[in-house]
Coordinates of C-alpha atoms in Angstrom, one line a residue:
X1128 CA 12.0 -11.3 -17.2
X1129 CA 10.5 -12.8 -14.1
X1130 CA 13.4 -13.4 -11.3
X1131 CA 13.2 -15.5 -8.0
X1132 CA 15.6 -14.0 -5.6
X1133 CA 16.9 -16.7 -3.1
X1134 CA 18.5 -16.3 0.6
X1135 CA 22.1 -16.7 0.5
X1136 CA 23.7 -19.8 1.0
X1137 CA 26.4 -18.6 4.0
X1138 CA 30.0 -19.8 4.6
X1139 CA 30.6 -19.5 8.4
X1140 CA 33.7 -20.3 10.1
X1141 CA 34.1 -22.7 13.1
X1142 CA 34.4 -19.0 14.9
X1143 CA 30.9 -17.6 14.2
X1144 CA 29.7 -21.2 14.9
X1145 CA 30.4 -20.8 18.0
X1146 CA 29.3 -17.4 18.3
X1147 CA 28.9 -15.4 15.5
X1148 CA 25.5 -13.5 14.1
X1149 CA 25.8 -13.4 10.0
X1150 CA 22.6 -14.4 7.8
X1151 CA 20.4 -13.0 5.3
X1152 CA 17.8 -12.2 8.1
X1153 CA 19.9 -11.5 11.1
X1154 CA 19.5 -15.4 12.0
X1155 CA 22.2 -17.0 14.6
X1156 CA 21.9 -20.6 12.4
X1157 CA 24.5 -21.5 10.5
X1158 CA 24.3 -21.7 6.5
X1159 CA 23.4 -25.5 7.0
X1160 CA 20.7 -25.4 10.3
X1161 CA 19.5 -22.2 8.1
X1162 CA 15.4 -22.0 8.1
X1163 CA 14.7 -19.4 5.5
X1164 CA 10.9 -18.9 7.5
X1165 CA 12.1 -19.0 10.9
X1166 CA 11.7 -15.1 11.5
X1167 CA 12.5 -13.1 14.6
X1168 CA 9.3 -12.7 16.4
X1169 CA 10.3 -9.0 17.0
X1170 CA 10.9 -8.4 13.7
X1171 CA 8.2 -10.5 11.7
X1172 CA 4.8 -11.1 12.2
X1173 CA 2.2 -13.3 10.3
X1174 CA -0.4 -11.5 7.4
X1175 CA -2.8 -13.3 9.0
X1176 CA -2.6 -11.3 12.2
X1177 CA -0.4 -7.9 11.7
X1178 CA -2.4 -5.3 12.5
X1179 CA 0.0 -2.7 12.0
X1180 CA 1.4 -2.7 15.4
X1181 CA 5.4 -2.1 15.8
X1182 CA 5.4 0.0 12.5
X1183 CA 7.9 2.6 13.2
X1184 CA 9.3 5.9 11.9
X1185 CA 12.6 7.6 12.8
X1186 CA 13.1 10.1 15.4
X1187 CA 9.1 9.5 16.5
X1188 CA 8.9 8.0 20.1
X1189 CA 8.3 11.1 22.2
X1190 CA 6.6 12.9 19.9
X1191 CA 4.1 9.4 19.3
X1192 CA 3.9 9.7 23.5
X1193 CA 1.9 13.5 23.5
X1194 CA 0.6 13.0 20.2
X1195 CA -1.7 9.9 22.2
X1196 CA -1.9 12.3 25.3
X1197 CA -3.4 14.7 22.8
X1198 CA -5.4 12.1 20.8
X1199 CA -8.6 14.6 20.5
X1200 CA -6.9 17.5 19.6
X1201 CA -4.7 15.3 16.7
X1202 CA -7.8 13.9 15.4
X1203 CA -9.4 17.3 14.9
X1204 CA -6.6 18.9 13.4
X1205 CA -6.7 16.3 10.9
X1206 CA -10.2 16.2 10.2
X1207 CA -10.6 20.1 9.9
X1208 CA -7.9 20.2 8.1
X1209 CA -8.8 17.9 5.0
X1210 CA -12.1 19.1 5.5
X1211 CA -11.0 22.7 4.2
X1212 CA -8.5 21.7 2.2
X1213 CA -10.4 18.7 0.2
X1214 CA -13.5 18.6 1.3
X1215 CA -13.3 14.8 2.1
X1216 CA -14.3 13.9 5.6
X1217 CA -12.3 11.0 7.5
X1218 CA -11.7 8.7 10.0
X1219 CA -8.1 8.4 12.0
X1220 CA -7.6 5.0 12.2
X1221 CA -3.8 5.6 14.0
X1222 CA -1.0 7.8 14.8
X1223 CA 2.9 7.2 14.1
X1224 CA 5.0 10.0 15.8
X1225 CA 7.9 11.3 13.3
X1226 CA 11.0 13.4 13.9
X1227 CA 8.5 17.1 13.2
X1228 CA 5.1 15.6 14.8
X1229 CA 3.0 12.7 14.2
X1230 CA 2.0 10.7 10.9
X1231 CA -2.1 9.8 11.1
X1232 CA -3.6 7.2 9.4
X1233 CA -6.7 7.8 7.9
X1234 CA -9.4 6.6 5.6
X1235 CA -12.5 8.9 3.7
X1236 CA -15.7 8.0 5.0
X1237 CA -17.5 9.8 1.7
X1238 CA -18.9 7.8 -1.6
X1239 CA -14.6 7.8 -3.1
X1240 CA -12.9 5.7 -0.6
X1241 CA -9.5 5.7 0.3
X1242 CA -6.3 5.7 2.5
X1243 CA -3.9 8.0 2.8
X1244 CA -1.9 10.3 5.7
X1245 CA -1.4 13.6 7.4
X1246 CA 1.4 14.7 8.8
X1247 CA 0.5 17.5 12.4
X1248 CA 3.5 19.3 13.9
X1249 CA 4.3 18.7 17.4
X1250 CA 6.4 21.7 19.7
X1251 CA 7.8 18.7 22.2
X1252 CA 9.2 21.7 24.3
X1253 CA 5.8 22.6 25.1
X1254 CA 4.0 19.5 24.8
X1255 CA 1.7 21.3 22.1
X1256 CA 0.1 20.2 19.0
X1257 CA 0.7 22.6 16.3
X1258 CA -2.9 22.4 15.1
X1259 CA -2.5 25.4 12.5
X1260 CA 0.4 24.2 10.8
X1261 CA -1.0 20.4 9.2
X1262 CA 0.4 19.2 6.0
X1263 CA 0.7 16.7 4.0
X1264 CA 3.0 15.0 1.2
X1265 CA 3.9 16.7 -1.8
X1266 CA 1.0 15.1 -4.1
X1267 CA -0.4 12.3 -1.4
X1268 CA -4.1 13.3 -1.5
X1269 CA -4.4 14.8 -4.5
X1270 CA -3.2 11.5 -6.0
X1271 CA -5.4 9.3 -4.1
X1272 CA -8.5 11.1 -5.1
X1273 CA -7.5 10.7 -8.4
X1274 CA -6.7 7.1 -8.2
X1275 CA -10.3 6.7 -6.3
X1276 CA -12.0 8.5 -8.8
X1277 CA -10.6 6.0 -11.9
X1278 CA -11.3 3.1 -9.9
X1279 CA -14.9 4.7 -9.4
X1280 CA -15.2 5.7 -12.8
X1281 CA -13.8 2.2 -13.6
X1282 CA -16.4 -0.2 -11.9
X1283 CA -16.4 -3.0 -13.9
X1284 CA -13.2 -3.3 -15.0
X1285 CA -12.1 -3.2 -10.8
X1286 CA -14.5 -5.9 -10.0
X1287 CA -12.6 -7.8 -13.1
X1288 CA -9.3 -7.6 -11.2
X1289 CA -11.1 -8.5 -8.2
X1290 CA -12.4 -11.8 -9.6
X1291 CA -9.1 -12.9 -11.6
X1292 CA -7.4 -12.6 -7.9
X1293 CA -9.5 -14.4 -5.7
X1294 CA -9.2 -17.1 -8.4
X1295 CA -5.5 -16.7 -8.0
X1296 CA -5.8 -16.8 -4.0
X1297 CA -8.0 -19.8 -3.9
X1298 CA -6.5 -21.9 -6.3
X1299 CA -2.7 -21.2 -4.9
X1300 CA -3.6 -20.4 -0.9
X1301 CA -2.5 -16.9 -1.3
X1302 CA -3.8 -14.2 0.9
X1303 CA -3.8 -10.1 0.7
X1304 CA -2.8 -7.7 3.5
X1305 CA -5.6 -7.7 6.4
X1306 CA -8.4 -4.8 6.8
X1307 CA -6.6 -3.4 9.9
X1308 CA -3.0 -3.0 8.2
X1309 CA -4.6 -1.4 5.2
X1310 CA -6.4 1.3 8.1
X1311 CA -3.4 1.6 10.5
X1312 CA -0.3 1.6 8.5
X1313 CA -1.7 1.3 4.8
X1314 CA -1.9 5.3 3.3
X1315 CA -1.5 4.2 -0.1
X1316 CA -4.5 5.6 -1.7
X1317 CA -7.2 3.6 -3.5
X1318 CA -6.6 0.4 -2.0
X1319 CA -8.1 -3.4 -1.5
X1320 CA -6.0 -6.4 0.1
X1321 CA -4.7 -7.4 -2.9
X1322 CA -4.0 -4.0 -5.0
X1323 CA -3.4 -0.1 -4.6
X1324 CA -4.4 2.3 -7.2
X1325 CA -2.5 5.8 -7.9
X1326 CA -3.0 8.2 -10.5
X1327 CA -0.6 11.3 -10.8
X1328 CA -1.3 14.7 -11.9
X1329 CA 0.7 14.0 -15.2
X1330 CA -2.1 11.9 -16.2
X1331 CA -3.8 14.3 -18.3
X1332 CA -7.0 11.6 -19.2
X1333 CA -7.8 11.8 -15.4
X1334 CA -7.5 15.8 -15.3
X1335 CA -10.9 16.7 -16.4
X1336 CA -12.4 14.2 -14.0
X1337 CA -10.4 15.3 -11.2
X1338 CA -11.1 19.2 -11.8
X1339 CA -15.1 18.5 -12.0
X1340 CA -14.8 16.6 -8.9
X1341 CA -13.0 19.3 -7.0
X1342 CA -15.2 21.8 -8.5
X1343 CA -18.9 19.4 -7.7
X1344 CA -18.0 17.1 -5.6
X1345 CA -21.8 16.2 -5.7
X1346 CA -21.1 15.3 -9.8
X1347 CA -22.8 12.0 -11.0
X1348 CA -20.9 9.3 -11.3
X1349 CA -21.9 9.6 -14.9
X1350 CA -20.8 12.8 -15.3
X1351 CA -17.2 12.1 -13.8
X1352 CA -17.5 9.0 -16.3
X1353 CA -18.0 11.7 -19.5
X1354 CA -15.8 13.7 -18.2
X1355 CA -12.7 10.9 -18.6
X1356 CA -10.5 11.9 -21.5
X1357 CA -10.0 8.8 -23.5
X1358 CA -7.9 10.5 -25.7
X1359 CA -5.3 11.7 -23.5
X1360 CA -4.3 8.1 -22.1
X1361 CA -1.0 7.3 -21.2
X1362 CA -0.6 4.0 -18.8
X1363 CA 2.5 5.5 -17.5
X1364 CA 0.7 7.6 -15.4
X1365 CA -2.0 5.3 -13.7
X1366 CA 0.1 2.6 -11.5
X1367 CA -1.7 -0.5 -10.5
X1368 CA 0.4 -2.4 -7.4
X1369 CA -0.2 -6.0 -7.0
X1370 CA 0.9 -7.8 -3.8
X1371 CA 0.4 -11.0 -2.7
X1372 CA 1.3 -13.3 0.8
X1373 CA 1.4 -17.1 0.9
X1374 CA -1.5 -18.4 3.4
X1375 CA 0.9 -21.2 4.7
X1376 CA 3.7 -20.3 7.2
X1377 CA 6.4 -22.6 5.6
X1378 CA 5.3 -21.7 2.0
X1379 CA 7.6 -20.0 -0.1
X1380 CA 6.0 -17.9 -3.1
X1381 CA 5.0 -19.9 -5.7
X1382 CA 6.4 -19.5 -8.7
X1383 CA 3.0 -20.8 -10.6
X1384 CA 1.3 -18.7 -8.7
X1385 CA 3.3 -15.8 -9.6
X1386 CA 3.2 -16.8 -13.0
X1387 CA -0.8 -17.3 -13.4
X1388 CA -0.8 -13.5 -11.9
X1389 CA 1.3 -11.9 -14.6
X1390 CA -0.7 -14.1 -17.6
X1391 CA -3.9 -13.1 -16.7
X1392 CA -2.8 -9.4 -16.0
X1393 CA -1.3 -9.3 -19.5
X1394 CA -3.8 -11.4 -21.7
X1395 CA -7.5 -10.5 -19.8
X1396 CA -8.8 -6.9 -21.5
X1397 CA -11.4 -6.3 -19.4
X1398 CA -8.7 -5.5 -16.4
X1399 CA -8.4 -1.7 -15.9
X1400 CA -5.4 -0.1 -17.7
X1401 CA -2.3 1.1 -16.8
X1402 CA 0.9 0.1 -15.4
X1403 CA 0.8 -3.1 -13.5
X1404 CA 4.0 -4.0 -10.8
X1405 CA 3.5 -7.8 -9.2
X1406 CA 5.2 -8.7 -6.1
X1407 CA 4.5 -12.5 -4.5
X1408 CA 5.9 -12.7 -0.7
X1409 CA 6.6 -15.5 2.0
X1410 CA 3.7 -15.5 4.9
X1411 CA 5.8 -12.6 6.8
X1412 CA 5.3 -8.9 7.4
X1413 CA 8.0 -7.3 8.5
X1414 CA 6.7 -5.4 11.4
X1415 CA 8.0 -1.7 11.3
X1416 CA 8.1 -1.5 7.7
X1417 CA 4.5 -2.6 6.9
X1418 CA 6.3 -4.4 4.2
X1419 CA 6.0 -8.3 2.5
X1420 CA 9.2 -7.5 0.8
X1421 CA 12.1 -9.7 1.3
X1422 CA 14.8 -11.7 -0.4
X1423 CA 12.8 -14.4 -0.9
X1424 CA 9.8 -12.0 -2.7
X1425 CA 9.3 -12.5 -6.7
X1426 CA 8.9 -9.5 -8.9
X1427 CA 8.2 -8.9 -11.9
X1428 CA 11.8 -7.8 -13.3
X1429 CA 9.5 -4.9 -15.5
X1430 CA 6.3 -3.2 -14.8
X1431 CA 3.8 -4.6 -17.8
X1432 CA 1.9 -1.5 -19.9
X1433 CA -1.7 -2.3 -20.3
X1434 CA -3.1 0.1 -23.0
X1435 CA -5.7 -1.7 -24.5

């Protein structure tokens, strides 16, 4: 069931008019004067132009101060690092401090291409990076090589997706997230301006693919291909994201629009399988989220199963 969630209409007393700040998005207009798109300029910035700046985690200001003082020494912990660890060389792209350290950006620089992050300990005391003691999320990487590799693997069927989008995006004036957001805040694994790709380790089709990779990472890409495990499909296990921005400042998202998405994702085979999740947002990031998401957004109320 497809749902358009609308702002609130508000009920404000003579009291907050004259004073008060109540609203769906922290507006000082009363239910009436309400514009739904005018949005904080500290809070919200276009997709046309968000870069990634004002993205924020908690408990990360000081640490994000000596993490930049240290740049060098962050950006070759990383590297070294993922080097040892994956054997995928990178390129930082940016650094978010945290409460334990600093979150860096990065994206593989080798023939499977994708985002993701590493997380390097800082000892603020000492104004030391903890170069020894890198990590990253429980399953981060490993997922995103795996969601690289299907995408590899899957050629065609990506370029597919690709073309039934930018039909979508020139027929409704929709946009995806810019190049720089996707580098400096993105992490999401396999990733274009439209879509992310993720494959878990429960997806037993992609386990042979993934092992020969780790062990020959110089495998033909018709090897990895053979390698795929038809049998062991399950689309529960592959996740295909779908995000959208209207081009137009004052547009809200468009139903239609929303609506040609989800047909053609359901009714066009060629597409890559998996489980699909569509989101359609207003024109707005919001800045220290890295996020489209708002009221306003429409999703899909279910994810839809492609399997065949």
């Amino acid at each position: 069931m497809k749902y358009h969630i609308k702002l609130v209409t508000l009920i404000i007393s003579i009291a907050l008019l004259l004073g008060g700040c109540f609203g769906a998005d922290n507006s000082q207009k009363s239910a009436k004067e309400q514009d739904p798109f005018d949005r904080p300029k500290d809070q919200y910035e276009s997709v046309l132009t968000y870069s990634g700046d004002g993205y924020d985690l908690p408990g990360g200001e000081e640490n994000e101060k000596i993490a930049k003082e240290h740049k060098d020494a962050v950006v070759k912990a990383t590297k070294d690092y993922l080097k040892k660890e994956y054997n995928i060389d990178v390129e930082v792209h940016n650094m978010v401090g945290n409460k334990d350290g600093v979150t860096v950006f990065f994206e593989t620089t080798g023939r499977l291409h994708f985002y993701s992050t590493a997380i390097v300990p800082i000892d603020p005391e000492n104004q030391r990076i903890l170069s020894d003691n890198v990590w990253t999320l429980d399953g981060r990487i490993e997922n995103s090589i795996r969601g690289s590799l299907y995408a590899y693997i899957n050629e065609d069927e990506f370029k597919e997706l690709d073309k039934e989008m930018e039909s979508v995006a020139k027929t409704y004036d929709i946009v995806g997230s810019s190049l720089e957001s996707l580098q400096n805040v993105g992490g999401n694994g396999y990733s274009t301006p439209f879509y992310h790709v993720t494959s878990t380790k429960l997806d037993l089709a992609m386990k042979p693919v993934y092992d020969l990779y780790l062990e020959n990472p110089k495998a033909t890409k018709e090897e990895l291909a053979e390698a795929y495990d038809i049998s062991e499909f399950d689309p529960n296990y592959t996740f295909i994201t779908i995000q959208g921005f209207m081009k137009k400042e004052k547009a809200k998202p468009d139903q239609d629009a929303f609506n040609k998405i989800e047909k053609f994702v359901k009714e066009n085979n060629n597409l890559p399988k998996g489980t699909y999740e569509i989101f359609l947002n207003d024109h707005y990031v919001q800045k220290s989220k890295g996020t489209g998401l708002k009221m306003n957004s429409i999703k899909y109320s279910t994810p839809i199963i492609k399997d065949n």
